Short mmCIF file of N, CA and C in Angstrom, two decimals:
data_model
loop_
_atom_site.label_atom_id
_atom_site.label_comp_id
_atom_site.label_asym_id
_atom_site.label_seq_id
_atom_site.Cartn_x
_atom_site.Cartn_y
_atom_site.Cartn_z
N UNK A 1 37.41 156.31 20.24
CA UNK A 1 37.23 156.43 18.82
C UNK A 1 38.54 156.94 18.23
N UNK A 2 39.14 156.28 16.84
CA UNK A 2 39.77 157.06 16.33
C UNK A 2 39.01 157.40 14.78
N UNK A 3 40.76 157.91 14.30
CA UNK A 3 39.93 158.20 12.74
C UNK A 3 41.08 159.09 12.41
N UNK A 4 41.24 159.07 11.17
CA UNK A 4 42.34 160.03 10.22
C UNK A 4 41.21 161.49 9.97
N UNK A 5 42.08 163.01 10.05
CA UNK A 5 41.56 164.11 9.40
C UNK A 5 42.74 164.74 8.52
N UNK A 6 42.46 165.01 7.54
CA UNK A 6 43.85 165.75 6.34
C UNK A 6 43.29 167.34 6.69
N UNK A 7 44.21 167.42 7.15
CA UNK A 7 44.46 169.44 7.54
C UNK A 7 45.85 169.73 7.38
N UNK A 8 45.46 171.74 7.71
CA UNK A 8 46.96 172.03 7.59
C UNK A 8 47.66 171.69 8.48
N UNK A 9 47.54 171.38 9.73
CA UNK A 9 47.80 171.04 10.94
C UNK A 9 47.94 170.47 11.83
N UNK A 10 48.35 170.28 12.91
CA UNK A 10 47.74 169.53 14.43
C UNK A 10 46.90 170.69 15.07
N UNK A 11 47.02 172.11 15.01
CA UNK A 11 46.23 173.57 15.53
C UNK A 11 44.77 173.30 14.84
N UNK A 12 44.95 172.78 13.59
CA UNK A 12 43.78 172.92 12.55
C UNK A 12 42.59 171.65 12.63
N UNK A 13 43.49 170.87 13.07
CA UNK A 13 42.31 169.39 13.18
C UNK A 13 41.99 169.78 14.82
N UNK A 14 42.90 169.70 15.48
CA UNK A 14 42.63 170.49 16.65
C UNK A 14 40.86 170.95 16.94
N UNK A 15 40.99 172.35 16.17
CA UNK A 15 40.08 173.38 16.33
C UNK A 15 38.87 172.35 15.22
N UNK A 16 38.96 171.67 14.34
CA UNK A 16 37.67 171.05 13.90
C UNK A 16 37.28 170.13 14.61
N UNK A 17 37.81 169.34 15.29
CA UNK A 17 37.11 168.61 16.16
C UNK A 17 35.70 169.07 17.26
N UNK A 18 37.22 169.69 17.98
CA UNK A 18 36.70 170.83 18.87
C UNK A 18 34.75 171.57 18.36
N UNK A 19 34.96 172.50 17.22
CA UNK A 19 33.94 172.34 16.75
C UNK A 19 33.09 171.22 16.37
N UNK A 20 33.45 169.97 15.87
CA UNK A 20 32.61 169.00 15.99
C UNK A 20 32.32 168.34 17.46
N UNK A 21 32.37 169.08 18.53
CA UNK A 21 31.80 168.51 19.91
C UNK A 21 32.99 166.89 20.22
N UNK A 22 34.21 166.75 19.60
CA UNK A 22 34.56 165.94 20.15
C UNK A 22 35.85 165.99 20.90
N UNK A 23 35.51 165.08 22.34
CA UNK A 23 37.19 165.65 23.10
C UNK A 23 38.06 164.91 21.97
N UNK A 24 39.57 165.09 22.51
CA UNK A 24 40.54 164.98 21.87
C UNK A 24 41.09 164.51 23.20
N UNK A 25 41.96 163.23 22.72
CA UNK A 25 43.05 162.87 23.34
C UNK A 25 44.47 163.12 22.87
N UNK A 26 44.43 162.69 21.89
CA UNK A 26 45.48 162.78 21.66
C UNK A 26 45.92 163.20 20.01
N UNK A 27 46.53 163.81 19.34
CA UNK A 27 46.31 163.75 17.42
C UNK A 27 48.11 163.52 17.24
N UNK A 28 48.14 163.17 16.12
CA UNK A 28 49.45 163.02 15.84
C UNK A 28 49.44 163.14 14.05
N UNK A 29 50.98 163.36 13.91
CA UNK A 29 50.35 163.31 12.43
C UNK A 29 51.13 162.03 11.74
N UNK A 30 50.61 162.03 10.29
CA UNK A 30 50.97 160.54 9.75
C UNK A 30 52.04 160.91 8.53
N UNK A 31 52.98 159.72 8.92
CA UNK A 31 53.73 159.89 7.91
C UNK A 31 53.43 159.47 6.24
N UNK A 32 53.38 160.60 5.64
CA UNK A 32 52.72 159.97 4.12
C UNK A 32 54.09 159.10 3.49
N UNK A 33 53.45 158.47 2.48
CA UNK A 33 54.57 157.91 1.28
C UNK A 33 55.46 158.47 0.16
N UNK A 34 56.12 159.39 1.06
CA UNK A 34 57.21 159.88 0.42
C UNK A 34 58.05 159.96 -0.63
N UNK A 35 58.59 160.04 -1.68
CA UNK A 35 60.05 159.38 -2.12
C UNK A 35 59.48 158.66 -3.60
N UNK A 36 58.02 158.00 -3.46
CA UNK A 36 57.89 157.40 -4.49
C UNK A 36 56.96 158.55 -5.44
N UNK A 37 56.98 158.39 -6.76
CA UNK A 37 56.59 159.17 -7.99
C UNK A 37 55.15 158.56 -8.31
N UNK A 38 54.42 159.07 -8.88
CA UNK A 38 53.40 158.27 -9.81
C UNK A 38 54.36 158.47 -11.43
N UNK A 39 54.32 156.97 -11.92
CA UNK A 39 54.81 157.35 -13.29
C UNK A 39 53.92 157.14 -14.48
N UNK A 40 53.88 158.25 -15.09
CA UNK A 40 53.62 157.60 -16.60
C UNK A 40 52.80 156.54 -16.85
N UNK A 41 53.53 155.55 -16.63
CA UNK A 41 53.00 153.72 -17.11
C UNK A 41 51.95 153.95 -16.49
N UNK A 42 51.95 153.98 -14.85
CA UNK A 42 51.26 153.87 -13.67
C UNK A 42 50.01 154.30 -14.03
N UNK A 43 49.74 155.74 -14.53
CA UNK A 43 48.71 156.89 -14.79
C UNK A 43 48.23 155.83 -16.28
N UNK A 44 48.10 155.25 -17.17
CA UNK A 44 48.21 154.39 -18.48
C UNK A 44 47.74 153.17 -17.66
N UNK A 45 47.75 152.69 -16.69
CA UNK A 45 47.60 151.45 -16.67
C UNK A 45 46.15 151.38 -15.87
N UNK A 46 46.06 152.66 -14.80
CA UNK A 46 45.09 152.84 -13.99
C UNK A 46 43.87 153.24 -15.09
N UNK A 47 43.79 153.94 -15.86
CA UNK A 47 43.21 154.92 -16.61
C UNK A 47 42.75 153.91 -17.58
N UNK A 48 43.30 152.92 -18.44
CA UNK A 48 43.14 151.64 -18.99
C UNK A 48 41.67 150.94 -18.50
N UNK A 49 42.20 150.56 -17.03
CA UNK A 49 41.97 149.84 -16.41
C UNK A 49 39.78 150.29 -15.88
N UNK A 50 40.38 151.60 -15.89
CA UNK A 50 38.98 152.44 -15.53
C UNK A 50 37.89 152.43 -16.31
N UNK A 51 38.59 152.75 -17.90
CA UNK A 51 37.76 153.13 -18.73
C UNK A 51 37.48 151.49 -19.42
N UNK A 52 37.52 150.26 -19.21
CA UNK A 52 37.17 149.28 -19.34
C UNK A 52 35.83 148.91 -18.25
N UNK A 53 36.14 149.34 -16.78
CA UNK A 53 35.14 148.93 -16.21
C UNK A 53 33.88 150.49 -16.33
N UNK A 54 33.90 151.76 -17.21
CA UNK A 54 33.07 152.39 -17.67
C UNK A 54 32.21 152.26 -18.73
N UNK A 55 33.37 151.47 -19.80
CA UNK A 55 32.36 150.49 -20.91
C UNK A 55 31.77 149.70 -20.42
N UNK A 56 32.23 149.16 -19.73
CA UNK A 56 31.12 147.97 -19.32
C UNK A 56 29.76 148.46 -18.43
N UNK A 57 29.81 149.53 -18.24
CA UNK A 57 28.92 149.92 -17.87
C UNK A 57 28.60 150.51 -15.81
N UNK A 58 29.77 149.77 -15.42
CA UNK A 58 29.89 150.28 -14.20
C UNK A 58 30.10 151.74 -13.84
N UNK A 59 28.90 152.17 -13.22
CA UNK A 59 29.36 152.65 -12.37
C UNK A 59 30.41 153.66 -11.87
N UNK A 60 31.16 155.04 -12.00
CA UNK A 60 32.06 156.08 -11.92
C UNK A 60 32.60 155.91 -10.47
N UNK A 61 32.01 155.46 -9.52
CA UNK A 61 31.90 155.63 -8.18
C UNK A 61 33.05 154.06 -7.67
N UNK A 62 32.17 153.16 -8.58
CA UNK A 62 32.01 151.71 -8.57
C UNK A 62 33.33 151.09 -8.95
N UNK A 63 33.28 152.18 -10.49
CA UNK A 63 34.75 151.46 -10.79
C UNK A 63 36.00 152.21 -9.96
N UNK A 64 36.11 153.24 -9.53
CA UNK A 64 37.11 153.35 -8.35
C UNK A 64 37.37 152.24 -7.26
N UNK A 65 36.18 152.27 -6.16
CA UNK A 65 36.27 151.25 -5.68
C UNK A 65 36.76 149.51 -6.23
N UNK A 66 36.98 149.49 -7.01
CA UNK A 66 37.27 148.04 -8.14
C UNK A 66 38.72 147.99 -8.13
N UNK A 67 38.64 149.22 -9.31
CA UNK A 67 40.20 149.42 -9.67
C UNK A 67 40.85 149.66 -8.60
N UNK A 68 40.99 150.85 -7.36
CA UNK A 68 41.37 151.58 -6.89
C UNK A 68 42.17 151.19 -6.09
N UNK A 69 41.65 149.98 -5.15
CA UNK A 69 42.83 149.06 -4.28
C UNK A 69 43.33 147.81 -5.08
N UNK A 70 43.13 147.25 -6.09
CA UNK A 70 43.95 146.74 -6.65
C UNK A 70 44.87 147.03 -7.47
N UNK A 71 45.08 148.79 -7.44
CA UNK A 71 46.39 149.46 -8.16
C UNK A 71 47.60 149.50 -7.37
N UNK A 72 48.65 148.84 -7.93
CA UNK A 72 49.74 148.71 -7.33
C UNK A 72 50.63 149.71 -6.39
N UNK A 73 50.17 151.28 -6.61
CA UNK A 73 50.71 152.15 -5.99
C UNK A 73 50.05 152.44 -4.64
N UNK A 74 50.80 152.21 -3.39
CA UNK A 74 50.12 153.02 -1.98
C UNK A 74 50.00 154.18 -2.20
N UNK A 75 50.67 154.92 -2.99
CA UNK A 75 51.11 156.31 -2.77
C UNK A 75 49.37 156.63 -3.44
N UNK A 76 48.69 155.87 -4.23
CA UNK A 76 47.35 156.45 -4.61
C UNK A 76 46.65 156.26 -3.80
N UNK A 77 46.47 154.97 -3.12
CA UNK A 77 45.66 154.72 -1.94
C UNK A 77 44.82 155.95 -1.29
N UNK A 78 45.59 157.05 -0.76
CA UNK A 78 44.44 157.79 -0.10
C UNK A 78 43.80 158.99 -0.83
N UNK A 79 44.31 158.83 -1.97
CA UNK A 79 42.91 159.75 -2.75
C UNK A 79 41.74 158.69 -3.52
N UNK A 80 42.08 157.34 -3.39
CA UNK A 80 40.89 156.55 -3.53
C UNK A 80 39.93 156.74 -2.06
N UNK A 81 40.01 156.56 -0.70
CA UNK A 81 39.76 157.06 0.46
C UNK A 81 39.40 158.28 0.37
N UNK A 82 39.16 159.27 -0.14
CA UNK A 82 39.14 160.64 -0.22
C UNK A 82 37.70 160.50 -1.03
N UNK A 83 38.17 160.00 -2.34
CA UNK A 83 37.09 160.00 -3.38
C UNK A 83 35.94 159.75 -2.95
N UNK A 84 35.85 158.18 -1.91
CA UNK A 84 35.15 157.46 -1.31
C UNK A 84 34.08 158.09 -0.59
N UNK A 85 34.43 159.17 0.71
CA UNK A 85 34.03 159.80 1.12
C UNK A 85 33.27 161.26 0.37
#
């Protein structure tokens, strides 16, 4: 099995596993997307984009999932994944 955990740590996911009863082979950590900004436009275009599929009546949950991977930025990607959960 794998699977991503966001901690302070490799000590910290470590010890939650551990408490969740599962061995560990191996953890490593991931390199995030660095370097790039959210801009302005970006935050305007997403937010646009949201509150169109809220008029219409979708869904809070729903329209993330919609909008959320068809927004041009990776760097948002994993707080849509976050939300999700």
């Amino acid at each position: 099995m794998s699977g991503e955990l966001r901690a302070g740590g490799e000590a910290v996911v470590r010890a939650m596993l551990r408490r969740q009863g599962v061995t560990i082979l191996k953890v490593k950590k991931l390199k995030t997307a660095g370097g790039k900004s959210i801009k302005e436009k970006d935050i305007a275009i997403f937010t646009r984009q949201l509150a169109t599929m809220m008029k219409s009546g979708v869904p809070l949950l729903q329209a993330f999932d919609i909008v959320g991977p068809g927004h041009c930025l990776p760097c948002l990607l994993p707080a849509f994944h976050w939300w999700r959960h």
